[in-house]
Coordinates of C-alpha atoms in Angstrom, one line a residue:
Chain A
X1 CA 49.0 122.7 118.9
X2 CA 46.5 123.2 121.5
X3 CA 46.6 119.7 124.6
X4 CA 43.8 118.0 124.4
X5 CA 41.8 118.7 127.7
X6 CA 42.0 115.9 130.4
X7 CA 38.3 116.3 131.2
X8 CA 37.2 115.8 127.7
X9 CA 39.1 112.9 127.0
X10 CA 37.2 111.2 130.2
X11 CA 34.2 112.4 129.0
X12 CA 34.2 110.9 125.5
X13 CA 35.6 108.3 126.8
X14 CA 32.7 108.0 129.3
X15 CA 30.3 108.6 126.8
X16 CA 31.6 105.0 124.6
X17 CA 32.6 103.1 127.6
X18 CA 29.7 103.7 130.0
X19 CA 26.9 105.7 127.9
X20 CA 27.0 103.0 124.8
X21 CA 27.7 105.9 122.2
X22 CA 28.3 104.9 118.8
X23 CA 27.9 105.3 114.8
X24 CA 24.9 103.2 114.7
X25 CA 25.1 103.2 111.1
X26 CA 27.3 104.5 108.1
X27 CA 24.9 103.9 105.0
X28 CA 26.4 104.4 101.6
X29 CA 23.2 105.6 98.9
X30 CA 24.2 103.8 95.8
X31 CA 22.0 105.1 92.5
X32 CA 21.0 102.3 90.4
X33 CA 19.3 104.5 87.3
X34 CA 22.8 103.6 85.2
X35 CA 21.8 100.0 85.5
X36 CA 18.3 100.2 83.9
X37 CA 17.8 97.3 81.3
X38 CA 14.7 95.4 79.8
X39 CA 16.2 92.4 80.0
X40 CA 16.5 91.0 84.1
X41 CA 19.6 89.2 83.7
X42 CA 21.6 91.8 82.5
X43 CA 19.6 94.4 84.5
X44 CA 20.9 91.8 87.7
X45 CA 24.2 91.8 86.4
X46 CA 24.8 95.4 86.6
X47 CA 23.1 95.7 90.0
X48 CA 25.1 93.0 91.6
X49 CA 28.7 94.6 89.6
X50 CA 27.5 98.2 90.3
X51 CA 26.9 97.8 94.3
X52 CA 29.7 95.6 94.5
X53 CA 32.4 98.1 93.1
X54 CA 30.9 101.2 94.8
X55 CA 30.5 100.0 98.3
X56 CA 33.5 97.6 98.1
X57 CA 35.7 98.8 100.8
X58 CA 32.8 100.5 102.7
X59 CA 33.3 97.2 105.8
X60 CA 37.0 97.7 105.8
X61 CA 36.7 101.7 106.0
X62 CA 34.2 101.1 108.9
X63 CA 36.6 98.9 110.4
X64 CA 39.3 101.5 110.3
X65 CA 37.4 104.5 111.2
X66 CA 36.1 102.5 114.1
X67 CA 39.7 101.6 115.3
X68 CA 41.4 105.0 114.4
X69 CA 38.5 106.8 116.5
X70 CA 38.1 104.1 119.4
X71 CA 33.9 104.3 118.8
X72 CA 32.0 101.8 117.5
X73 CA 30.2 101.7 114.3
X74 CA 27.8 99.0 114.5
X75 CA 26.4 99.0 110.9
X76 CA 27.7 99.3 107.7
X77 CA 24.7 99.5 105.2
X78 CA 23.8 99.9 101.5
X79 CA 20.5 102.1 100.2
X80 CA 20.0 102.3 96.7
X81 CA 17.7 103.5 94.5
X82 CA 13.8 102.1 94.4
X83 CA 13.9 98.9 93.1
X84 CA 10.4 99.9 91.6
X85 CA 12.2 102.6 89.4
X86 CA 15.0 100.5 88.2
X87 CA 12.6 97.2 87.2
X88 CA 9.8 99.1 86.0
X89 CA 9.4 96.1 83.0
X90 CA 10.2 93.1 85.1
X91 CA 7.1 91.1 87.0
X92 CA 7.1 89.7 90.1
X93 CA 9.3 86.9 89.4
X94 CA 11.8 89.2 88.0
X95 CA 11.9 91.6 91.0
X96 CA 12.6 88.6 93.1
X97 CA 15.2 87.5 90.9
X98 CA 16.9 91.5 92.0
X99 CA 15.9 90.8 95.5
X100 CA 18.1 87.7 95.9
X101 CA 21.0 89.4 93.6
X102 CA 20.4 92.6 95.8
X103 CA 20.7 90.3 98.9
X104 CA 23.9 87.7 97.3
X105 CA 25.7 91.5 96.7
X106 CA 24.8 92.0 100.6
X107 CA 26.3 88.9 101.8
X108 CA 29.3 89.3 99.3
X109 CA 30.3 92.7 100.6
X110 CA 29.8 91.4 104.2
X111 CA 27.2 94.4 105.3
X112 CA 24.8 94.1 107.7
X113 CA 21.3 95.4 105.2
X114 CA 21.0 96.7 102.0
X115 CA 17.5 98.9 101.8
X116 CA 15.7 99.9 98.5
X117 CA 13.1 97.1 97.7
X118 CA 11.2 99.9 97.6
X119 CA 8.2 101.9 96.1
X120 CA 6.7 105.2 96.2
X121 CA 2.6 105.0 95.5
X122 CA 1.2 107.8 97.5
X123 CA -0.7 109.1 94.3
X124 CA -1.1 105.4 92.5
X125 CA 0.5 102.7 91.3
X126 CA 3.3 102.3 88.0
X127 CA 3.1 98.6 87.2
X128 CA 6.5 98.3 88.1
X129 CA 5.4 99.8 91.3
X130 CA 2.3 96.8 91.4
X131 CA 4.8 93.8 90.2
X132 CA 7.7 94.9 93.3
X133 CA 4.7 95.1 95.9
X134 CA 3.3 92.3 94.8
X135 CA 6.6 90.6 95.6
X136 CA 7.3 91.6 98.9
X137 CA 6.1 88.6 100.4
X138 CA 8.5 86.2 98.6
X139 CA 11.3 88.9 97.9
X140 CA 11.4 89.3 101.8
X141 CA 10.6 85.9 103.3
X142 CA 13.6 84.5 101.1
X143 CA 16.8 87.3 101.6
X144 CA 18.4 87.9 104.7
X145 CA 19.6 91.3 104.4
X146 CA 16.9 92.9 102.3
X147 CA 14.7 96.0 103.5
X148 CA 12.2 96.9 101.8
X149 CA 9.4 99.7 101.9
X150 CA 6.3 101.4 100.8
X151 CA 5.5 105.2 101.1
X152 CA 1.5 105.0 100.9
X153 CA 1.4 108.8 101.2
X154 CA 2.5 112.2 101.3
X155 CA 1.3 115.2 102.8
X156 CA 1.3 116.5 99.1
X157 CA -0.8 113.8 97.4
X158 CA -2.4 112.4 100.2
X159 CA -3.0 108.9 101.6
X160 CA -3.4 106.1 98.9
X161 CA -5.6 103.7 100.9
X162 CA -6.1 101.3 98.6
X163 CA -2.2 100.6 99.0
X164 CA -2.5 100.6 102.6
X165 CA -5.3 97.7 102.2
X166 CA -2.8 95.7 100.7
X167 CA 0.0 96.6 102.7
X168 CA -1.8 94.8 105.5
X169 CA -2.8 91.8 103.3
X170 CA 1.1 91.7 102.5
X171 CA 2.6 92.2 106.1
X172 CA 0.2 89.3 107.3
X173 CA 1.5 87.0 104.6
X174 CA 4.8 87.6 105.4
X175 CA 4.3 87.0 109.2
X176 CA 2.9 83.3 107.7
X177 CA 5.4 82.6 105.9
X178 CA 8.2 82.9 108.4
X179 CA 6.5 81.6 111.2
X180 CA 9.4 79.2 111.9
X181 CA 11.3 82.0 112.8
X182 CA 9.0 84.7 114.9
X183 CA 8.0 86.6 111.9
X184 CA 11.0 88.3 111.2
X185 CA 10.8 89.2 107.8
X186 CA 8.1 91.7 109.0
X187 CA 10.8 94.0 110.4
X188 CA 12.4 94.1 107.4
X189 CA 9.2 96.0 105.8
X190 CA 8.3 99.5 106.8
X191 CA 5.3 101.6 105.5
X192 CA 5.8 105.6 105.4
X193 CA 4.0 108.4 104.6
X194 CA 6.4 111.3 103.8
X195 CA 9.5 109.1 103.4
X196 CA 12.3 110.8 103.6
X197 CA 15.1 110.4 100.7
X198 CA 18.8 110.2 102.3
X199 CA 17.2 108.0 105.2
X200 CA 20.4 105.8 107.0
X201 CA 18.4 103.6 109.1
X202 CA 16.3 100.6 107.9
X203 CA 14.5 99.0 107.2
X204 CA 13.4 102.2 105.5
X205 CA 16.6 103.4 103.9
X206 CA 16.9 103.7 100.2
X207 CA 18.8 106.3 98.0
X208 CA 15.8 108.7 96.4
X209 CA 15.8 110.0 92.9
X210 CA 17.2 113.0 94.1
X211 CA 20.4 111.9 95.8
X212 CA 24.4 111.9 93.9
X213 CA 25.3 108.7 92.3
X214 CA 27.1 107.7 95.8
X215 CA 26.1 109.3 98.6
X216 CA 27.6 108.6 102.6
X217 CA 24.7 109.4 105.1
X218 CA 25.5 108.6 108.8
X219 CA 23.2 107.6 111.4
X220 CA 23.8 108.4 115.4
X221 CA 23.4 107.0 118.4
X222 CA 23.3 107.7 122.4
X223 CA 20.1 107.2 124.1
X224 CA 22.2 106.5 127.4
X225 CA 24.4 109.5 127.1
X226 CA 21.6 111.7 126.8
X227 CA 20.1 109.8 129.9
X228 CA 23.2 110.8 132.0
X229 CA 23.6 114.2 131.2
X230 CA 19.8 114.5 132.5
X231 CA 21.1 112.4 135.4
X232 CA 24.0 114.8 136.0
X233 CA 21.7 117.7 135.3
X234 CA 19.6 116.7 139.0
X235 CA 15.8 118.7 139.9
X236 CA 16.3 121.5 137.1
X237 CA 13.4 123.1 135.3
X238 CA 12.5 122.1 132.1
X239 CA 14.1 124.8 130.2
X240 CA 17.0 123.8 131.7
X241 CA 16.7 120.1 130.8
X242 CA 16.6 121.1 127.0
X243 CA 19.5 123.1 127.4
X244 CA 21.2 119.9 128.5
X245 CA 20.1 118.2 126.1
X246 CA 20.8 120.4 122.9
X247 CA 24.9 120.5 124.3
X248 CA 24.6 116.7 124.7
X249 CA 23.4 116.5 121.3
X250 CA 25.5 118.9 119.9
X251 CA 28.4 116.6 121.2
X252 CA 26.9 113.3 119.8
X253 CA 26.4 114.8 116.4
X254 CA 29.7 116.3 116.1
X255 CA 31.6 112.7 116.6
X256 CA 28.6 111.6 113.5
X257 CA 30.0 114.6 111.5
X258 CA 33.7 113.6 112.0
X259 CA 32.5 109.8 111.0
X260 CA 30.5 110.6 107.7
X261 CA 32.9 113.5 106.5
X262 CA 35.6 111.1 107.0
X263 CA 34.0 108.3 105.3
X264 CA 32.8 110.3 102.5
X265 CA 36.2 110.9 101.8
X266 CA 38.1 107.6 102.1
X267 CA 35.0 106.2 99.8
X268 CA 35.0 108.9 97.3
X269 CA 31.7 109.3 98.0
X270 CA 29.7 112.6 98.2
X271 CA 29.1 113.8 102.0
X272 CA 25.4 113.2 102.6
X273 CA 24.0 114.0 105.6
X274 CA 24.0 113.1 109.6
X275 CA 20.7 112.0 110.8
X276 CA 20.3 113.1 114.2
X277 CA 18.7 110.5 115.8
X278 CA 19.0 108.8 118.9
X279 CA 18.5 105.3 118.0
X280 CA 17.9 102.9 121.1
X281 CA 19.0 99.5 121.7
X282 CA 18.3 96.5 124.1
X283 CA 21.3 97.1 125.7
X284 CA 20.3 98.3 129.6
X285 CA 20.8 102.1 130.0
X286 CA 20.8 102.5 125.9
X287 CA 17.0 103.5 126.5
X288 CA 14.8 106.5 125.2
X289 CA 12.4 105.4 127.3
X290 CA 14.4 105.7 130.6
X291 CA 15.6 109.3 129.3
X292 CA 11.7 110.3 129.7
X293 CA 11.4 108.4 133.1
X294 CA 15.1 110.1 134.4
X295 CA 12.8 113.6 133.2
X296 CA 10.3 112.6 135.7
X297 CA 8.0 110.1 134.8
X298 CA 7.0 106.9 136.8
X299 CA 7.1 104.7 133.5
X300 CA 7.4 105.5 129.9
X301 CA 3.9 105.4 128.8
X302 CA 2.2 108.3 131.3
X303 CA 0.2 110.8 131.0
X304 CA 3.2 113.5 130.4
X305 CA 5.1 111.4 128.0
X306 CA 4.2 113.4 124.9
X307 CA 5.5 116.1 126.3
X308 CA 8.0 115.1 127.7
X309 CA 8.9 113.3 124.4
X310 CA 8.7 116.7 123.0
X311 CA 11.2 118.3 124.5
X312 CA 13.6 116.5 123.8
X313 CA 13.5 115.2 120.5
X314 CA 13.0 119.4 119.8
X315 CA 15.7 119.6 122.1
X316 CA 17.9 116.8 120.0
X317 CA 17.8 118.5 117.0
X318 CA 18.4 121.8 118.0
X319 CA 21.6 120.8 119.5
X320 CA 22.3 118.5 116.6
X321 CA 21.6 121.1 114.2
X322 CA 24.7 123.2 114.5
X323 CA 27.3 120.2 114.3
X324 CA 26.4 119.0 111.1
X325 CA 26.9 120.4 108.0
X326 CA 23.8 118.5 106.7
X327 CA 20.8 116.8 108.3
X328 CA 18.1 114.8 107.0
X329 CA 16.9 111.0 107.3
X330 CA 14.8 110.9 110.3
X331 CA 16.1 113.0 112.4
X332 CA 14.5 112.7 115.7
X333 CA 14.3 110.4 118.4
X334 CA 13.3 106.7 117.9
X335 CA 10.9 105.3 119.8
X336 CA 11.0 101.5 118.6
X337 CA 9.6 99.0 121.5
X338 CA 11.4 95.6 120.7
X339 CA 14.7 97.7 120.5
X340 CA 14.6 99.5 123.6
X341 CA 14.7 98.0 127.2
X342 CA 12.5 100.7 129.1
X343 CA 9.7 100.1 126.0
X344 CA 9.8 96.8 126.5
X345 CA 9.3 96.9 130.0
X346 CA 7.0 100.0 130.0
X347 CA 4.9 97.4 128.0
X348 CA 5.1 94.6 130.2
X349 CA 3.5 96.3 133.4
X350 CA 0.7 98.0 131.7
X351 CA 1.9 101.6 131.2
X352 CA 2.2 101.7 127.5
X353 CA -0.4 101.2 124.7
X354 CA 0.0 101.4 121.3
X355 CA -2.7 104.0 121.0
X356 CA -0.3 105.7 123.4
X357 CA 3.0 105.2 121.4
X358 CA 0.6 106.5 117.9
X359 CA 0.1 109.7 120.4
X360 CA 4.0 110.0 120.6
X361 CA 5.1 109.7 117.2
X362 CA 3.0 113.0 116.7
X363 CA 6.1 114.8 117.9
X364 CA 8.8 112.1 117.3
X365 CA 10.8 110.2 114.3
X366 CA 9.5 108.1 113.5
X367 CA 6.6 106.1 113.9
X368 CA 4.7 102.6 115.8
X369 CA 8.1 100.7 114.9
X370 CA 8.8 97.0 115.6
X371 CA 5.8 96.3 117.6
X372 CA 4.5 92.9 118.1
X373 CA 0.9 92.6 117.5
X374 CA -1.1 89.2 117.8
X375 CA -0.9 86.5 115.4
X376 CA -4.5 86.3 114.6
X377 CA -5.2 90.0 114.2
X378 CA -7.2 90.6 111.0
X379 CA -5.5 92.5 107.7
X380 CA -7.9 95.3 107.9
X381 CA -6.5 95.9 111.4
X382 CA -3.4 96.0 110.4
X383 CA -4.2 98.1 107.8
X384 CA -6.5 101.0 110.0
X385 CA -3.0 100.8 112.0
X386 CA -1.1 102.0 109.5
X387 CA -4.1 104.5 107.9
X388 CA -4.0 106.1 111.5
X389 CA -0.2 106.4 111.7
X390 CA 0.0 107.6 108.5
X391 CA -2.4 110.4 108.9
X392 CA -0.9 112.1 111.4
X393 CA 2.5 112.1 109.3
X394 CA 0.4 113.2 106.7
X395 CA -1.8 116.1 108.6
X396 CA 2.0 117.4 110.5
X397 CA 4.3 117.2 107.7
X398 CA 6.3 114.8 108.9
X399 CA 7.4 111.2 108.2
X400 CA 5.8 108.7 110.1
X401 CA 6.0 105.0 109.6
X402 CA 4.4 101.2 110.9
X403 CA 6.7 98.4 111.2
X404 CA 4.5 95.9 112.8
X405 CA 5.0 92.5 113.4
X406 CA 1.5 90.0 113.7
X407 CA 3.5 87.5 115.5
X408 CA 2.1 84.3 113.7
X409 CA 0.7 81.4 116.2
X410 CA 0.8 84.0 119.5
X411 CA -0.7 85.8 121.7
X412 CA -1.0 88.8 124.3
X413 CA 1.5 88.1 127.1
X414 CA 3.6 86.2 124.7
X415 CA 7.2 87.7 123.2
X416 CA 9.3 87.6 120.2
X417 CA 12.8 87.1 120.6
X418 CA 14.6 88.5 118.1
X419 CA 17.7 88.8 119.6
X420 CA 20.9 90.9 119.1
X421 CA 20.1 94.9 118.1
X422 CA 16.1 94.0 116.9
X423 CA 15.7 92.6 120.9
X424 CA 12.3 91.4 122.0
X425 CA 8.8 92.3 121.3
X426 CA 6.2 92.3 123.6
X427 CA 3.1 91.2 122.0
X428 CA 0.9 94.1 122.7
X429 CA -2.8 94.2 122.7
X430 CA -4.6 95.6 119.9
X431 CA -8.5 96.7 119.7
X432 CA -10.4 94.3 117.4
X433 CA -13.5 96.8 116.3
X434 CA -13.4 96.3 112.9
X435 CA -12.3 99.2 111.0
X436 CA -12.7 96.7 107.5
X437 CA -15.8 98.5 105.6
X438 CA -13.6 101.7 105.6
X439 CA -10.4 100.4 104.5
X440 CA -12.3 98.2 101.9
X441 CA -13.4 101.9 99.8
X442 CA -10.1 102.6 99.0
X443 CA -9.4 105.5 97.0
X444 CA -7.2 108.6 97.9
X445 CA -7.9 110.4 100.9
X446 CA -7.1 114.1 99.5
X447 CA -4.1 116.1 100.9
X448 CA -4.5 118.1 103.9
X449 CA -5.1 121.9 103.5
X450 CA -2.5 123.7 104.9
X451 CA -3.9 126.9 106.2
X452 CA -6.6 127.1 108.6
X453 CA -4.6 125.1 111.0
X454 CA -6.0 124.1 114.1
Chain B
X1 CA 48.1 115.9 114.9
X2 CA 47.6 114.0 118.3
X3 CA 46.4 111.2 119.7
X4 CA 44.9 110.2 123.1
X5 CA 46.4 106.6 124.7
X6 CA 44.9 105.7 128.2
X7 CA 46.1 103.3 130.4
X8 CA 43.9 101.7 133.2
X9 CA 44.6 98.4 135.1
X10 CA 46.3 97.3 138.0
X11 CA 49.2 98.9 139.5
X12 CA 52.6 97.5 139.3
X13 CA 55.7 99.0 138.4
X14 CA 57.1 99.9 135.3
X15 CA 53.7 100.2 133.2
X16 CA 54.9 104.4 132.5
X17 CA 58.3 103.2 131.3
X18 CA 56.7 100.6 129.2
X19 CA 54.0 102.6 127.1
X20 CA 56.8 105.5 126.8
X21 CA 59.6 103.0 125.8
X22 CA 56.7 101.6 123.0
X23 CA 55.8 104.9 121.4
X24 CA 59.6 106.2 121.3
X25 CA 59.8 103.0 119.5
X26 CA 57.1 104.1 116.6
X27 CA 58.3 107.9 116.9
X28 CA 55.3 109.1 118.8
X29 CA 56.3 111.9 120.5
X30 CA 54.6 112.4 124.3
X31 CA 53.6 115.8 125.1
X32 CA 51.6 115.2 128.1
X33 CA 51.1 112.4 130.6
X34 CA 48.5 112.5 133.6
X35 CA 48.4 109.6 135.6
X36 CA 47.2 108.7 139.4
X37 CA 47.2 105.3 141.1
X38 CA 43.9 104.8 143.2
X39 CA 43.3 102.2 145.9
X40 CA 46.0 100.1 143.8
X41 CA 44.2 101.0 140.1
X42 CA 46.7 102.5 137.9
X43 CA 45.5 105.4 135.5
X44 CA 47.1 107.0 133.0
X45 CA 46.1 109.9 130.2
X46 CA 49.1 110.4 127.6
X47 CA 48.4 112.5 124.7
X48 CA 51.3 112.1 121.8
X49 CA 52.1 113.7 119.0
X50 CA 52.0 111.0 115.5
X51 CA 52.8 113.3 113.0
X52 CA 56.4 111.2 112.3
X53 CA 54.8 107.6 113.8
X54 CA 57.2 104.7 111.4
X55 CA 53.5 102.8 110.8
X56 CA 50.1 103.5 109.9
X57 CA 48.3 105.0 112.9
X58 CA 45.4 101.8 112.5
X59 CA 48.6 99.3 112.9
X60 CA 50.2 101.8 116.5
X61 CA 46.6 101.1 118.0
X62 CA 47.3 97.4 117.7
X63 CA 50.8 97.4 118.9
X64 CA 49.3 99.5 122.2
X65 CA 46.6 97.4 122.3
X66 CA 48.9 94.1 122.7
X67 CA 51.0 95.8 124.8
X68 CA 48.2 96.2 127.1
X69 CA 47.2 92.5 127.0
X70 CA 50.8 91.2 127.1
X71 CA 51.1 93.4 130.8
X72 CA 46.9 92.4 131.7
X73 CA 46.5 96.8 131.4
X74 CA 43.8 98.1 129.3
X75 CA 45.1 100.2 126.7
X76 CA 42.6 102.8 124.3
X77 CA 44.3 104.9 121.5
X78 CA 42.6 106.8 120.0
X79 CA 42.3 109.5 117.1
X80 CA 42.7 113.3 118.7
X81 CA 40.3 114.3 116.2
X82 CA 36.9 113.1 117.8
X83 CA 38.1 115.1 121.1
X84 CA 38.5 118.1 119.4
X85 CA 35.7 117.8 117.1
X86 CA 33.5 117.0 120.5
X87 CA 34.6 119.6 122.7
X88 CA 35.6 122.7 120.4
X89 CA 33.4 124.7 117.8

């Protein structure tokens, strides 16, 4: 058998140690349809019996893959089918009764989120649909480990605005009602257009219609090895840069290939996919936005951050591409602000807007994600926010999502501390024309034509 | 099927004859050592061979890993998968 190379080994080892790569999540897709009943106690029953015995020894083989592999794997997760599907007769009383079983089977199993409070209503609304949305507010304010989300459009069917008026209504109310502790069931909530169905990360990962019974999807890391190989790379064009970055990625990806092929197996789960993401964190030099300034820009937030942005999430998945067997989720570089140090401080001197980040999630997964708005910023708001962010998934066929926080009780130059991977959110100034007589028609805005395109 | 162990920490003497002396113990063969000593920092890359280890592999990390502590070293072990599936198409 062929050594193992003594520069490789310093360089994977470089990569964990000093770059901050890991398996930022393995996510195990759990279908629910089998536990379909009209009655909620039984229907809870079989949830909380299902997830339980699927994803029982999903921590443990974590654990063990983590220690067999020397990387870390910082989440273990749980998506399963929308919620919206699966308690299509209950009201809203009895999809909070599933919340709090979905969220006792969390806590029992010891992972970090379980995603799937979900419902699909780009083209209207199933009362099921209604009853689960409806809930949100108390489903979310009263779980800990419960995601939940909303896909208010597709480039298919369009943009249902009359959802999206709610959905601001909703992510208001839920700012209120945990004001004692900064809001935080906001970032449990994310609203999509084009949601993707084999998604890892939350809070917008549930296990779509389409999926195997029991799916294992893995979700990468490595914002600060990408940042170092463009250190290492010194004053190269830009063609060269993406070359750096596509081997870098190619790298990254293969160790997420290696972790979902061998979880799939040890769980006797189907292999899903690898989402080729780079997923920042607060931790310094774990930073997407320092991989655009070590490109060449002053402060992420520019004029050439677009671009720059461009290249390499382009760059990401064409390296990433070729090391997994299958991709999907969100593939693409995140661009969260609480979450990432360089945001967070691109924020703090001036040099990034959120009209700016909107700009950037044109060409990046995944969309104006865990930003802190003021407290008193009106629903409407909230909601043209999310129309804008929406449309432009919607008009690129792409995903694109809001996770917004209204940080209840604050203001501009104030933070949220969330602490640990969610970090802390800038409250970031947001333009207060009212946009509240054109969310108030509602309706559909039709699908995009797709030919024509300029 | 191989495995990567690497040894960093302070110098003192002995620390090759007790990582080699603890895999012999556990049947892991060494097939290649590279090691330096730099401004008094002891470094070491072994790569063994765990096809006939006498425990699970998860349980040999552990034992390297206390060895480590018990002789202040930092010892990783890892998996030679993820260097192979890293560097090799």
């Amino acid at each position: 058998m062929p050594l193992i190379n003594s520069n490789d080994i310093l360089e994977t080892i470089n990569m964990i140690h000093e770059d901050n790569l890991d398996i930022r999540t393995i996510t195990m897709g759990i279908s629910l349809f089998d536990c379909v009943s009209d009655d909620t106690e039984r229907l809870c029953t079989r949830i909380y019996d299902k997830i339980t015995r699927r994803a029982e020894h999903l921590v443990a083989v974590g654990q063990s893959i983590e220690k067999k592999y020397g990387i870390p794997v910082i989440n273990k997760r749980i998506a399963i089918t929308p919620v919206s599907y699966i308690g299509g007769t209950c009201d809203a009383d009895g999809f909070v009764r599933i919340a709090h079983t979905l969220d006792r089977a969390a806590a029992d199993l010891g992972v970090n989120f379980i995603g799937g409070y979900t419902a699909l209503v780009q083209k209207g609304e199933t009362a099921g649909a209604t009853n689960l949305i409806d809930s949100i507010p108390e489903a979310l304010s009263t779980t800990r480990c419960l995601c939940g989300s909303v896909n208010v459009a597709s480039t298919k069917a369009g943009i249902n605005m009359y959802a999206i008026a709610k959905m601001g209504k909703i992510i208001k109310d839920l700012a209120y009602r945990t004001r004692d502790d900064e809001s935080f069931a906001c970032s449990k909530l994310v609203v999509f257009a084009n949601a993707p169905e084999d998604n890892p990360f939350m809070a917008g990962a549930f296990c779509g219609a389409g999926e195997p019974d029991n799916v294992i999807n893995v979700g990468i890391s490595g914002p600060g090895v990408v940042a170092s190989a463009i250190k290492r790379a010194g004053d190269c064009d830009l063609a060269q840069l993406a070359e750096t970055v596509k081997r870098t990625a190619f790298k990254i990806t293969r160790v997420g290939q290696l972790v979902a092929a061998e979880a799939a197996d040890a769980l006797d789960s189907t292999l899903g996919i690898v989402d080729l993401s780079l997923a920042p964190t607060p931790a310094v030099g774990d930073s997407v936005a320092y991989i655009l300034e070590e490109m060449g820009l002053e402060s992420c937030g520019a004029h050439g951050t677009t671009a720059a942005l461009a290249l390499l999430n382009d760059a990401v998945k064409k390296g990433g591409v070729m090391a997994a067997q299958h991709v999907g989720g969100l593939s693409g570089s995140f661009i969260p602000v609480s979450e990432d140090a360089g945001m967070i401080a691109a924020v703090e001197r001036g040099a990034l807007s959120i009209e700016k980040l909107e700009a950037m999630t044109a060409v990046c997964s995944v969309g104006l994600d865990m930003i802190a708005i003021p407290g008193d910023t009106d629903e409407s708001i909230i909601s043209g926010i999310i129309a804008d962010e929406i449309a432009i998934g919607v008009a690129n066929t792409k995903t694109t999502a809001v996770r917004v926080i209204p940080a209840y009780g604050k203001k501009v130059g104030e933070s949220l501390e969330f602490g640990g991977l969610f970090g802390r959110a800038p409250i970031m100034r947001v333009n207060t024309y009212s946009p509240a007589k054109f969310i108030k028609r509602g309706g559909r805005i039709p699908a995009p034509i797709h030919s024509l395109k300029n | 099927m191989q495995a990567v162990i690497t040894v960093t920490g302070k110098d003192t003497s002995g620390i090759v004859a007790a990582v080699s002396a603890e895999c012999a113990a556990h049947h892991a063969n060494i097939s290649d050592i590279t090691q330096s000593v730099v401004g008094g920092y002891f470094v070491m890359i072994m790569i063994v061979d765990i096809d006939k280890l006498d425990i699970d592999f998860s349980e040999f990390v552990d034992v390297m890993t206390s060895l480590g502590k018990s002789k202040s070293l930092v010892i990783n072990t890892m998996h030679g998968n993820i260097f192979d599936s890293m560097h090799k198409i």
